[in-house]
Structure formats: structure tokens, C-alpha cells
mmCIF file of C-alpha atoms in Angstrom:
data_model
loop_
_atom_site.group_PDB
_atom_site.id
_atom_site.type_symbol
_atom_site.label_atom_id
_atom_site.label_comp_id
_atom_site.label_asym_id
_atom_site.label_seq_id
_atom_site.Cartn_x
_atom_site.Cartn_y
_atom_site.Cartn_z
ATOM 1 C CA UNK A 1304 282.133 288.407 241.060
ATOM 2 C CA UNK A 1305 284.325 285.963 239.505
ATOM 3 C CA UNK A 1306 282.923 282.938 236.957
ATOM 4 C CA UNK A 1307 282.021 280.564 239.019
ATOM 5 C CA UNK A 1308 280.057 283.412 241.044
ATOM 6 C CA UNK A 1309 278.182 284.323 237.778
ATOM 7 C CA UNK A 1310 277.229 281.046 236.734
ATOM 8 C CA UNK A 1311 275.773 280.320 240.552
ATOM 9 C CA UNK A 1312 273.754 283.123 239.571
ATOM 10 C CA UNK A 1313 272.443 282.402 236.442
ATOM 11 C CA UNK A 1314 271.525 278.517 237.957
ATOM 12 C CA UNK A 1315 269.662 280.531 240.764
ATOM 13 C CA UNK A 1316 267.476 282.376 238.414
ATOM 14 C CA UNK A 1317 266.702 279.144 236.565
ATOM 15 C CA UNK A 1318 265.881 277.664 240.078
ATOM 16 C CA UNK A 1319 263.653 280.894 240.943
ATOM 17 C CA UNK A 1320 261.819 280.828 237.580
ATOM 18 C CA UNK A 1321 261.254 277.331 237.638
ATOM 19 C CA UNK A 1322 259.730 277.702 240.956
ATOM 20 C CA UNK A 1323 257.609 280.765 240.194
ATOM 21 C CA UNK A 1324 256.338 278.686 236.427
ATOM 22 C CA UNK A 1325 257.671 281.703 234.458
ATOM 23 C CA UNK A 1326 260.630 279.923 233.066
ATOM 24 C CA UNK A 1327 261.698 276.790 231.870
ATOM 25 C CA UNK A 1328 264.711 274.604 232.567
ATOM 26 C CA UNK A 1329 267.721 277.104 231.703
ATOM 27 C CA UNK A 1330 268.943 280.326 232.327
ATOM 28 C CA UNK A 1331 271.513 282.790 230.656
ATOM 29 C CA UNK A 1332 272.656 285.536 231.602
ATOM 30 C CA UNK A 1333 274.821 288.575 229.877
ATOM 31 C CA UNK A 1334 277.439 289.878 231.834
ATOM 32 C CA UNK A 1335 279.556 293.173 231.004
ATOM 33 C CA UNK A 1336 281.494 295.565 233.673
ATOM 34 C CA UNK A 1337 280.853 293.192 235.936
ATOM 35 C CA UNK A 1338 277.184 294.135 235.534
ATOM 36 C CA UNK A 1339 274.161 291.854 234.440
ATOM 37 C CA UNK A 1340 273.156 293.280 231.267
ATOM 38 C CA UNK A 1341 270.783 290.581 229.980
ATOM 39 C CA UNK A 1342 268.807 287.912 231.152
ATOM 40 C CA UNK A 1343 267.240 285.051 230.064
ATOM 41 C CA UNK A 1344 265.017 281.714 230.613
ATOM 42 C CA UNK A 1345 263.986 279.220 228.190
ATOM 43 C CA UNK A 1346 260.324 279.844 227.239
ATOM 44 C CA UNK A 1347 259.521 278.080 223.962
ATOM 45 C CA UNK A 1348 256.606 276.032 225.313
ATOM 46 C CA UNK A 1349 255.029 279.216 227.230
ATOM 47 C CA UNK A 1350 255.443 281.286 224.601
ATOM 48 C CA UNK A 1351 255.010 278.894 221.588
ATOM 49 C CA UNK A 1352 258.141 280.563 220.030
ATOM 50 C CA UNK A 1353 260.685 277.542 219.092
ATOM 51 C CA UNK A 1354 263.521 280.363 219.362
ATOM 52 C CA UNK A 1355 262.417 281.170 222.676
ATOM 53 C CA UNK A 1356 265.792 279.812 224.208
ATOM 54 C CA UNK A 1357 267.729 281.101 227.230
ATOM 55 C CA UNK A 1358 270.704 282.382 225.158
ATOM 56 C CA UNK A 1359 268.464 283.816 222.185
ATOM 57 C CA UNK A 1360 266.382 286.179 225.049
ATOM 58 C CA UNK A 1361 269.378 287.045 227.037
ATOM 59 C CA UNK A 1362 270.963 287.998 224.077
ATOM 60 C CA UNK A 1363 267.983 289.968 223.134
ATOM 61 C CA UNK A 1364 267.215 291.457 226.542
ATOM 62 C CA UNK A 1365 271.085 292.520 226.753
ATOM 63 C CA UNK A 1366 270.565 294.600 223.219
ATOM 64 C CA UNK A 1367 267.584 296.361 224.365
ATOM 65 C CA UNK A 1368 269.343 297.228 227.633
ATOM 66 C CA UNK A 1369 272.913 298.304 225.627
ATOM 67 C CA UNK A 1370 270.752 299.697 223.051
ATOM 68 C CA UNK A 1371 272.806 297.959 220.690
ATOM 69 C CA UNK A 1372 273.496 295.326 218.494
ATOM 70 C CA UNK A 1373 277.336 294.632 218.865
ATOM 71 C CA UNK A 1374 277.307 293.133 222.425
ATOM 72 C CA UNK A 1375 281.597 292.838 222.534
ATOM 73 C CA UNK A 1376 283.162 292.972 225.933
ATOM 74 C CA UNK A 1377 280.251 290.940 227.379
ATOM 75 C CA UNK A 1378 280.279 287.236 228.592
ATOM 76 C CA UNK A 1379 277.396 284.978 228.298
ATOM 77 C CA UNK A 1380 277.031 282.780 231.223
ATOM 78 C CA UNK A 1381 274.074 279.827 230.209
ATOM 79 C CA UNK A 1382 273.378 276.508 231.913
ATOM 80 C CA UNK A 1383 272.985 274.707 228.793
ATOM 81 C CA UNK A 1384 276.242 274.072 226.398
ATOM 82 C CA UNK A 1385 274.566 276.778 223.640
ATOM 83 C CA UNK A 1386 272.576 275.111 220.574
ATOM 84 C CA UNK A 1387 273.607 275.816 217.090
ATOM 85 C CA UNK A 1388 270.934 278.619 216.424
ATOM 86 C CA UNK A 1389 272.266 279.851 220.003
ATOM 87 C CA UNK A 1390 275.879 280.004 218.999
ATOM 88 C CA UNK A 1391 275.341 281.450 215.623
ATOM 89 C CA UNK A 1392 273.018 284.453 217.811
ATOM 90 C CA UNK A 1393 276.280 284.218 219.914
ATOM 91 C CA UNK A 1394 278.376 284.960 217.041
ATOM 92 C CA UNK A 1395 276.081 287.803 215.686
ATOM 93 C CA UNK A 1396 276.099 289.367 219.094
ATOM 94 C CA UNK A 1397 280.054 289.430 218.902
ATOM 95 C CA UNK A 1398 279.794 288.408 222.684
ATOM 96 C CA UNK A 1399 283.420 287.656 223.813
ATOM 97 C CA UNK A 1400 283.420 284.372 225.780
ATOM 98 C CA UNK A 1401 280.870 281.513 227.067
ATOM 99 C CA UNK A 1402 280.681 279.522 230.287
ATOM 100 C CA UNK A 1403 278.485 276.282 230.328
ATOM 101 C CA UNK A 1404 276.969 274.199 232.597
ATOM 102 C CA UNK A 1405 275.294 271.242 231.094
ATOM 103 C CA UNK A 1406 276.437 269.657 228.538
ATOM 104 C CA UNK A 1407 274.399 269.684 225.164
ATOM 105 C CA UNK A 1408 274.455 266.163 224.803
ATOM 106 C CA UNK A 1409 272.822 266.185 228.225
ATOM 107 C CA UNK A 1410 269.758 266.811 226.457
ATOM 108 C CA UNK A 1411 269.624 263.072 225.252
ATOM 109 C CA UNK A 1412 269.205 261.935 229.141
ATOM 110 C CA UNK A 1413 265.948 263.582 229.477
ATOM 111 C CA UNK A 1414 264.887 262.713 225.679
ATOM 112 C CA UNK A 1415 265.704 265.686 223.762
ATOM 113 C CA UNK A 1416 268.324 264.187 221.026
ATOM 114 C CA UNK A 1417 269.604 267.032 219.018
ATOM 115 C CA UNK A 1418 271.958 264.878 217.061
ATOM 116 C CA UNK A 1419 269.180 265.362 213.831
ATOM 117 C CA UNK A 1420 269.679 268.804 213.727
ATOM 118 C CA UNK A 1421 273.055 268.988 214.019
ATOM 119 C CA UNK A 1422 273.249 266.617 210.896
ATOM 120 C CA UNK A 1423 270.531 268.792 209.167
ATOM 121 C CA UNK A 1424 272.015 272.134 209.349
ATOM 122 C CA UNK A 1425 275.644 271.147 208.536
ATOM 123 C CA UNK A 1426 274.595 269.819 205.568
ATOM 124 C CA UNK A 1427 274.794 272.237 202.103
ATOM 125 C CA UNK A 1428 270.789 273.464 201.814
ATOM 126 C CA UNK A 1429 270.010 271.479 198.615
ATOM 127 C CA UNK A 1430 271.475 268.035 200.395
ATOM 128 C CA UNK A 1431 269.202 268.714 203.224
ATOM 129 C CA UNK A 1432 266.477 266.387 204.177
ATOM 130 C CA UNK A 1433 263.886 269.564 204.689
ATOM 131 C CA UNK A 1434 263.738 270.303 201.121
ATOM 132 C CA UNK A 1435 265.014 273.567 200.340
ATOM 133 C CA UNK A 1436 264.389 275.576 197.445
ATOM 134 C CA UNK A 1437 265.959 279.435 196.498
ATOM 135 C CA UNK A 1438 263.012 281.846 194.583
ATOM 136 C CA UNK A 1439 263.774 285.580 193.542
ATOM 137 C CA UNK A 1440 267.276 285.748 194.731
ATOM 138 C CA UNK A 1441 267.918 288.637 192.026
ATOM 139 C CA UNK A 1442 264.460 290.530 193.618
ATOM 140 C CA UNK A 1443 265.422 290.159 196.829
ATOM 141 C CA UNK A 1444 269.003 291.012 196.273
ATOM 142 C CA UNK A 1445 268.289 293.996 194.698
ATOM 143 C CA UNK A 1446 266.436 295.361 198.223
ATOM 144 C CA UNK A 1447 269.276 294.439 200.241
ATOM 145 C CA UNK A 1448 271.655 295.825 198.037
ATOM 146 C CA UNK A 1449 269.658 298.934 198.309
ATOM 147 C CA UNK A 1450 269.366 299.528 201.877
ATOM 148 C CA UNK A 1451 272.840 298.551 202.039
ATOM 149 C CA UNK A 1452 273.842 301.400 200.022
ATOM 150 C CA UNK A 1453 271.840 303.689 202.102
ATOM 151 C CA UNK A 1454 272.235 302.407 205.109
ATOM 152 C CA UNK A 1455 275.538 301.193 205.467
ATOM 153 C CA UNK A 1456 275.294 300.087 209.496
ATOM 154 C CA UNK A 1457 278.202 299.878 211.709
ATOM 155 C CA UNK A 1458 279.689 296.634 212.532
ATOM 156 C CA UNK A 1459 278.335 294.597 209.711
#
């Protein structure tokens, strides 16, 4: 299928999950080998899990399917313009390229203005309205730096 193919598909399962009230109002989808190897519908309310976003379980879906972490040489195909925590999972996943339907400043149109968050989370932490505060950074370095030493996983 070409791109325009895959991202027909991925608004059709929105469309179908809407319908059957087990998904919300997006869809991703992860495509490799010209193979769906992920899929994913936005289910924060259902699940009361604020990352419960299209991308994020696609993403997630697509690792458990791969059995892998390092998604490269797949395409994400979402009908939402991905978030910032979605890009940064996008990033993480090492997924190759995006296609987008709706734009993320869509969201404003049906009262979702994101536009705080992106002004919160490009901000340096301690400049942040959400106050943040570091505790036990040597403590908790000192784990990581463990398990790093023992573990030392591929792709990281």
C-alpha cells in the first residue's frame, strides 16, 4: 500500500472503534515491511491513563509484537499531528518517519488548547510553573550507574 493507503487505514480503524465505543477519537498505526506492526486508539478517558494516546499504544503494541524496543525501519501513520510526550515516545522508538492527519492545533476547535503545555515543558524544570524540585540525585544515580554497568543494553 502506498501512504495515502495507510493513513485511509488508520482513519478507518478510528471510525470502527469509535463506532464499536472501544476507542476514542484517533488512531495510529505502525507500519514496517509493508506490514501493520502496531496499532493504536486513544483511550485516556476509558482507561483513566493520561498517556493512553494513539501514538504512545501503537508504539507500545508495535514493541510487544517486534519484541523490541528499537522500532527503526517502521513508519507511524496517526490522525493527530503527534503531541510532545508522543514525539519524544516517537524519538525513543527510533521510528523512521510520520504521516499526520489533523493538525495539533486542531485540538483548539473542539476545546482542547495545548498551547499551556507546550509553554510548560519547553521551559528549564526550575522556571516551570509546576514546581519542580530534584531529591537524591547522587542515590539514584548510583542505581543507574549500576545497572548500566551490568547491563549495558543495545541501542541506548
Amino acid at each position: 500500500m502506498d501512504k495515502t493507503e495507510w493513513m485511509r487505514r488508520t482513519i478507518e480503524i478510528c471510525r470502527q472503534r469509535l463506532a464499536d465505543g472501544s476507542g476514542a477519537y484517533c488512531a495510529s498505526i505502525v507500519v514496517k515491511n509493508d506490514k501493520i506492526v502496531g496499532e493504536g486508539v486513544n483511550n485516556v478517558v476509558m482507561a483513566n491513563d493520561p498517556t493512553g494516546h494513539c501514538e504512545i499504544n501503537a508504539i507500545r503494541d508495535a514493541g510487544n509484537r517486534l519484541k523490541s524496543h528499537d522500532l527503526s525501519g517502521c513508519t507511524l501513520y496517526t490522525t493527530w499531528e503527534p503531541c510532545i510526550m508522543c514525539a519524544a515516545a516517537i524519538w525513543w522508538a527510533r521510528i523512521d518517519r510520520v504521516y499526520y492527519a489533523n493538525l495539533l492545533t486542531d485540538a483548539k476547535r473542539i476545546g482542547m488548547d495545548i498551547a499551556p503545555l507546550v509553554a510548560e515543558v519547553t521551559l528549564p524544570s526550575g522556571q516551570r510553573p509546576r514546581p519542580y524540585e530534584r531529591l537524591l540525585g547522587d542515590e539514584a544515580w548510583a542505581v543507574l550507574d549500576a545497572w548500566w554497568k551490568r547491563a549495558k543494553p543495545d541501542g541506548l
